[in-house]
PDB file of C-alpha atoms in Angstrom:
ATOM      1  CA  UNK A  10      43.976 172.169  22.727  1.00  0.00           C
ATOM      2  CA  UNK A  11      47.591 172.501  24.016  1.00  0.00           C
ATOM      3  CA  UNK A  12      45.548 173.243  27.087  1.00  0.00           C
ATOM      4  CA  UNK A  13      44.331 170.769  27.291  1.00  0.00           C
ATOM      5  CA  UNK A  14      46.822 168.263  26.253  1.00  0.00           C
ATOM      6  CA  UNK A  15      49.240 170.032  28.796  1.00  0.00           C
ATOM      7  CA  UNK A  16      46.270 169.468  31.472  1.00  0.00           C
ATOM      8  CA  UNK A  17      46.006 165.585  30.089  1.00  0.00           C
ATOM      9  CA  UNK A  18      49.907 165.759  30.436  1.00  0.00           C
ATOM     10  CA  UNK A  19      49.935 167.025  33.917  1.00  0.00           C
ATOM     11  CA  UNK A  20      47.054 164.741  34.815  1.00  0.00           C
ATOM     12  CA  UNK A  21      48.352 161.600  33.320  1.00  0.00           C
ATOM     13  CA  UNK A  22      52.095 162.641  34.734  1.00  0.00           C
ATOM     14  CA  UNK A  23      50.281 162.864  38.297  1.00  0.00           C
ATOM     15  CA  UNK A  24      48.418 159.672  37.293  1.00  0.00           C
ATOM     16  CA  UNK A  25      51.847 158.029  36.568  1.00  0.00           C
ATOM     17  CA  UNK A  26      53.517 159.190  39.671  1.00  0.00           C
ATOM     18  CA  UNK A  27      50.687 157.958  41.798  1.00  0.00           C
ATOM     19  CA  UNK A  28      51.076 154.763  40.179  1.00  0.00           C
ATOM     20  CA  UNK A  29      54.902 154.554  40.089  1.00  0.00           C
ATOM     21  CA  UNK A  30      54.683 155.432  44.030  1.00  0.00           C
ATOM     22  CA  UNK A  31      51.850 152.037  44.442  1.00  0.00           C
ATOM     23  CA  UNK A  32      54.523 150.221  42.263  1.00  0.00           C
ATOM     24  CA  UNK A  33      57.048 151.258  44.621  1.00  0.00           C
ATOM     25  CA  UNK A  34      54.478 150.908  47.769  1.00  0.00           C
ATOM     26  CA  UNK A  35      53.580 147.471  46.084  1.00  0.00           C
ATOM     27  CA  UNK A  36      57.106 146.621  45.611  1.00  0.00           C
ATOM     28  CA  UNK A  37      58.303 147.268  48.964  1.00  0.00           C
ATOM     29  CA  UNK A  38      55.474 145.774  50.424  1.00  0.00           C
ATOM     30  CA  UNK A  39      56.549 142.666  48.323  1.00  0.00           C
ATOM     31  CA  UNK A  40      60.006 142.617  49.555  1.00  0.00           C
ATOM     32  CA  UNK A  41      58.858 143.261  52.980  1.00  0.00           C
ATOM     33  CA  UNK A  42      56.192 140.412  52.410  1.00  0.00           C
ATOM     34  CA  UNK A  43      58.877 138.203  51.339  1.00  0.00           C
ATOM     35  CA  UNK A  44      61.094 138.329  53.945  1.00  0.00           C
ATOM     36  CA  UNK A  45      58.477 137.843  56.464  1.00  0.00           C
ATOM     37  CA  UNK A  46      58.007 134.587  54.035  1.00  0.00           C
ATOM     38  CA  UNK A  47      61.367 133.751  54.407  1.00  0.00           C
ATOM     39  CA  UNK A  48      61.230 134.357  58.202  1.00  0.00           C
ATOM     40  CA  UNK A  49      58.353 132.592  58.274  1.00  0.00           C
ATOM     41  CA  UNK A  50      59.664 129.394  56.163  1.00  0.00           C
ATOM     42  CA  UNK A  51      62.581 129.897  58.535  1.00  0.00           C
ATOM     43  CA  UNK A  52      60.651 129.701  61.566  1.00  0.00           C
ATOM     44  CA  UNK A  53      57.909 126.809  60.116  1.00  0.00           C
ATOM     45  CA  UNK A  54      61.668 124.737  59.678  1.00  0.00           C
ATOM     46  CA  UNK A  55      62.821 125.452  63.128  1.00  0.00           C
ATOM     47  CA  UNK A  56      59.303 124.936  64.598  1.00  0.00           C
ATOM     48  CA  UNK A  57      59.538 121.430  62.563  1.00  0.00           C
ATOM     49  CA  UNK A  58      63.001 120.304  63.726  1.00  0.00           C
ATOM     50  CA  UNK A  59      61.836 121.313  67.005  1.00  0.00           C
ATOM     51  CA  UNK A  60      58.733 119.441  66.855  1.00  0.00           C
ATOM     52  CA  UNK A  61      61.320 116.187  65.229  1.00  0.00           C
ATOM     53  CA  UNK A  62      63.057 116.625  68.189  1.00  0.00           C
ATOM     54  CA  UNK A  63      60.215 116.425  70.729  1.00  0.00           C
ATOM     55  CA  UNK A  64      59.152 113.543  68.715  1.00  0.00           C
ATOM     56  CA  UNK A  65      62.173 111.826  69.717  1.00  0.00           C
ATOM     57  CA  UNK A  66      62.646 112.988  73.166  1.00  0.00           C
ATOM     58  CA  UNK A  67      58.844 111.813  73.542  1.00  0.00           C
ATOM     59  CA  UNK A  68      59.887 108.481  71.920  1.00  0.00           C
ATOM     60  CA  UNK A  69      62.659 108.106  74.269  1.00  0.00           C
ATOM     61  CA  UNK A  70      60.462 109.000  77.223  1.00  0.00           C
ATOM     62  CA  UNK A  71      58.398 106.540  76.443  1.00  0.00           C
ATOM     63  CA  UNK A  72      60.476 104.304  75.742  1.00  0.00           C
ATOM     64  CA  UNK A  73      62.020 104.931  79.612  1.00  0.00           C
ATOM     65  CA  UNK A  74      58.780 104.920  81.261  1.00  0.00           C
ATOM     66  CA  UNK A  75      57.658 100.997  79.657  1.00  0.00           C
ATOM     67  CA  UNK A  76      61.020 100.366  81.061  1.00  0.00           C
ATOM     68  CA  UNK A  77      60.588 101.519  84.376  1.00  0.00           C
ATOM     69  CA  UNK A  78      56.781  99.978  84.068  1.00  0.00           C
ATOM     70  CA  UNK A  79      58.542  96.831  83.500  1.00  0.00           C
ATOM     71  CA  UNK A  80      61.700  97.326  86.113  1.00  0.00           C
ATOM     72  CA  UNK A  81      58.537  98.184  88.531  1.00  0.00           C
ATOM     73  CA  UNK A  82      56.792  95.144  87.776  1.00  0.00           C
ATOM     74  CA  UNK A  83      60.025  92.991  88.695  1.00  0.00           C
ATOM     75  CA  UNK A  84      60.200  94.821  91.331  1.00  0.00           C
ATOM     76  CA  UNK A  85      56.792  94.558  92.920  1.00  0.00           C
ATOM     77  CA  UNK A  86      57.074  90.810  91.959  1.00  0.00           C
ATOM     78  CA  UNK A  87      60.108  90.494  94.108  1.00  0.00           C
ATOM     79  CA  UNK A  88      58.713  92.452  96.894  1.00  0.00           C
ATOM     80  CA  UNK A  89      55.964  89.789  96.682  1.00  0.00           C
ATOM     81  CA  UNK A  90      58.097  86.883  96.538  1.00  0.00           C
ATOM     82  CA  UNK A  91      59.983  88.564  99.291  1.00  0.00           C
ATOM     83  CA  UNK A  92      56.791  88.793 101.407  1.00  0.00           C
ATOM     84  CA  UNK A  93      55.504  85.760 100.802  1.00  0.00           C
ATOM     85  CA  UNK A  94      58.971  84.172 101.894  1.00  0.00           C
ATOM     86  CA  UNK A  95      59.148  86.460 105.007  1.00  0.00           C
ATOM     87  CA  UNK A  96      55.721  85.305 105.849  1.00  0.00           C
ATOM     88  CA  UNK A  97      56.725  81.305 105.206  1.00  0.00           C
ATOM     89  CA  UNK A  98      59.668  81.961 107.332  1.00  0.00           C
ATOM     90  CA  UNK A  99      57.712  83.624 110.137  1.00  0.00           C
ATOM     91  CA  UNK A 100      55.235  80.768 109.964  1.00  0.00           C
ATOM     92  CA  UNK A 101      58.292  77.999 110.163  1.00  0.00           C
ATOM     93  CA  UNK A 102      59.793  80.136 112.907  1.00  0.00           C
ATOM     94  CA  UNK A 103      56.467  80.188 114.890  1.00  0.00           C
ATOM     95  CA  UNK A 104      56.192  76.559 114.515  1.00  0.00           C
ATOM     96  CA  UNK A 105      59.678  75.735 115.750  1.00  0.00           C
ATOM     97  CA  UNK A 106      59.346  78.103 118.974  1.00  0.00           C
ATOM     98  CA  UNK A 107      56.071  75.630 119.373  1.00  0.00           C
ATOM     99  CA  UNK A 108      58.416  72.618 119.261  1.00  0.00           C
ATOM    100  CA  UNK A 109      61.009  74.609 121.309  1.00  0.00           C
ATOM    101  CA  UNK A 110      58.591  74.970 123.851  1.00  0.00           C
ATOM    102  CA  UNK A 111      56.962  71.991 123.394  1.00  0.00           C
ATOM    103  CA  UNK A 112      60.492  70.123 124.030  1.00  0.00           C
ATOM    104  CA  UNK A 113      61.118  72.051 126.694  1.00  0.00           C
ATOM    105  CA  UNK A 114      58.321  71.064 128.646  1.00  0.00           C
ATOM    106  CA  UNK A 115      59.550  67.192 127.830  1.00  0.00           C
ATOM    107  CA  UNK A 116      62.703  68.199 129.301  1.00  0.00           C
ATOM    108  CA  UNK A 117      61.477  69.568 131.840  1.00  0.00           C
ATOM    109  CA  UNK A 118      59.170  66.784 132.394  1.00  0.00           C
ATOM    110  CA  UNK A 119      62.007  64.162 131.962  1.00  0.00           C
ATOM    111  CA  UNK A 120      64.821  66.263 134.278  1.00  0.00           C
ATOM    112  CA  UNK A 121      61.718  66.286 136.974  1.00  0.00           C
ATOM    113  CA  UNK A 122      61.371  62.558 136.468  1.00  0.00           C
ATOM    114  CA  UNK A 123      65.583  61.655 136.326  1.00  0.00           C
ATOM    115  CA  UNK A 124      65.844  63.628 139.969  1.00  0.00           C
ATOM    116  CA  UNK A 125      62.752  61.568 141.208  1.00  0.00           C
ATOM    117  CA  UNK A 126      64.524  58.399 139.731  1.00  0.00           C
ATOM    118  CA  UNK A 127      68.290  59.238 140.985  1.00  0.00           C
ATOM    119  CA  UNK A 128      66.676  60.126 144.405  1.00  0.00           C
ATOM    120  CA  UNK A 129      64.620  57.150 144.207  1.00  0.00           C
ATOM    121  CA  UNK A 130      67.449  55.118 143.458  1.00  0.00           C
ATOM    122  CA  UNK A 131      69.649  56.825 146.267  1.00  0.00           C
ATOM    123  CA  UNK A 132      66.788  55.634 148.499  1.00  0.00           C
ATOM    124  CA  UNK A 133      67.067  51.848 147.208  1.00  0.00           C
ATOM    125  CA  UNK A 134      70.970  52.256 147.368  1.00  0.00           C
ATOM    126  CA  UNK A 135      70.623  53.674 150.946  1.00  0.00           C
ATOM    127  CA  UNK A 136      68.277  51.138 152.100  1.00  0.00           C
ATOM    128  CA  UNK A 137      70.040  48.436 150.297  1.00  0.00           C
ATOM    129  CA  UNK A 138      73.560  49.012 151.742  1.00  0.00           C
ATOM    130  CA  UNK A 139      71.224  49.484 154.760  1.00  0.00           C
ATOM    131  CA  UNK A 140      70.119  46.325 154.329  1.00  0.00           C
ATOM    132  CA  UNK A 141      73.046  44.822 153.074  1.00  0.00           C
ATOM    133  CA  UNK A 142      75.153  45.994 156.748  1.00  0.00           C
ATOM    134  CA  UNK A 143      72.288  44.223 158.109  1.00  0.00           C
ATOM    135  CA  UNK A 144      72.599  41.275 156.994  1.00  0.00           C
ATOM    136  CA  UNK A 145      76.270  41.270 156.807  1.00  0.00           C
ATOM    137  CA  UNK A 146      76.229  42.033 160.607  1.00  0.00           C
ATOM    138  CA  UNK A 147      73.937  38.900 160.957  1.00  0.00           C
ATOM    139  CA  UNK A 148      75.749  36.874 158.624  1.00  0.00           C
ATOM    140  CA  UNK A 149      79.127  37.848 160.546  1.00  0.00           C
ATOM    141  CA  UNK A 150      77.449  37.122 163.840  1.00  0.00           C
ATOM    142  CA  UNK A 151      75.574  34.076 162.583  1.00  0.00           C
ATOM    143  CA  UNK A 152      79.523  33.042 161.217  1.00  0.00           C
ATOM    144  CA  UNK A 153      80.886  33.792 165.070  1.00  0.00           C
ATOM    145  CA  UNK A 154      78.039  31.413 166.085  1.00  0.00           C
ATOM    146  CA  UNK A 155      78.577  28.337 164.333  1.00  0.00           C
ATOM    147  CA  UNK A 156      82.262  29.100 164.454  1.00  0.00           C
ATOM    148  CA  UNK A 157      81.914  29.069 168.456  1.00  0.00           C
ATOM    149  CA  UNK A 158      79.439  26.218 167.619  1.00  0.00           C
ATOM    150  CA  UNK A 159      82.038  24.192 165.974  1.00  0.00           C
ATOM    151  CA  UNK A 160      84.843  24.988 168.176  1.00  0.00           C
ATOM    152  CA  UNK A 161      83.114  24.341 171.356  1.00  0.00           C
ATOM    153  CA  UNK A 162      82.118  20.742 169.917  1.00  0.00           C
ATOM    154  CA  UNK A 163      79.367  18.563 170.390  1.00  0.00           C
TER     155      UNK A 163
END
């Protein structure tokens, strides 16, 4: 019976010492499971204030682009406004170098006519004073005559 008891001894020693070592195993693999825990908490809070922060920075980019949107808007609205007014002005300035020429041609027409009128009127002037040394020449010999007329008596 000590036999036996002795073998129970041995066998429940060896039965302890297998179960102190999966306590140990089981403890270690605690710790070690809790401080992958806490470096996994640890990272789950970094990956969360990193995903805050990309929150925001997405916010903000958003926030930028409907700004530019609306800057481009302007902006395309002024280009329009710009085109539009470039186009008015093109029109106006085609329609003025229509007058332009338009009054040119006038002028031209009117300088054509005021060279035939001054060199129609140097004709008149040339035949007049033409004319008038005519008839001054007859007048001043029709004067000699009655003036030898009227001194030669009746």
């Amino acid at each position: 019976m000590c036999r036996t008891l002795e073998d129970q001894l041995s066998e429940i020693k060896t039965k302890e010492e297998e179960h102190q070592r999966t306590i140990n195993d089981l403890n270690a693999q605690r710790a070690r499971l809790q401080t992958e825990s806490g470096e996994f908490s640890r990272q789950v809070e970094e990956k969360d204030a990193l995903i805050s922060q990309l929150s925001r920075g997405k916010q903000a980019f958003t926030q930028q682009i409907e700004e530019l949107k609306r800057q481009l808007e302007e902006e395309i609205k002024a280009k329009n406004a710009l085109a539009h007014g470039l186009q008015s002005a093109r029109h106006d300035c085609d329609l003025l170098r229509e007058q332009y020429e338009e009054e040119q041609e006038a002028k031209g027409e009117l300088q054509r006519s005021l060279s035939k009128a001054n060199s129609e009127v140097a004709q008149w002037r040339t035949k007049y004073e033409t004319d008038a040394i005519q008839r001054t020449e007859e007048l001043e010999d029709a004067k000699y005559g009655v003036q030898d007329a009227f001194w030669e008596g009746p």
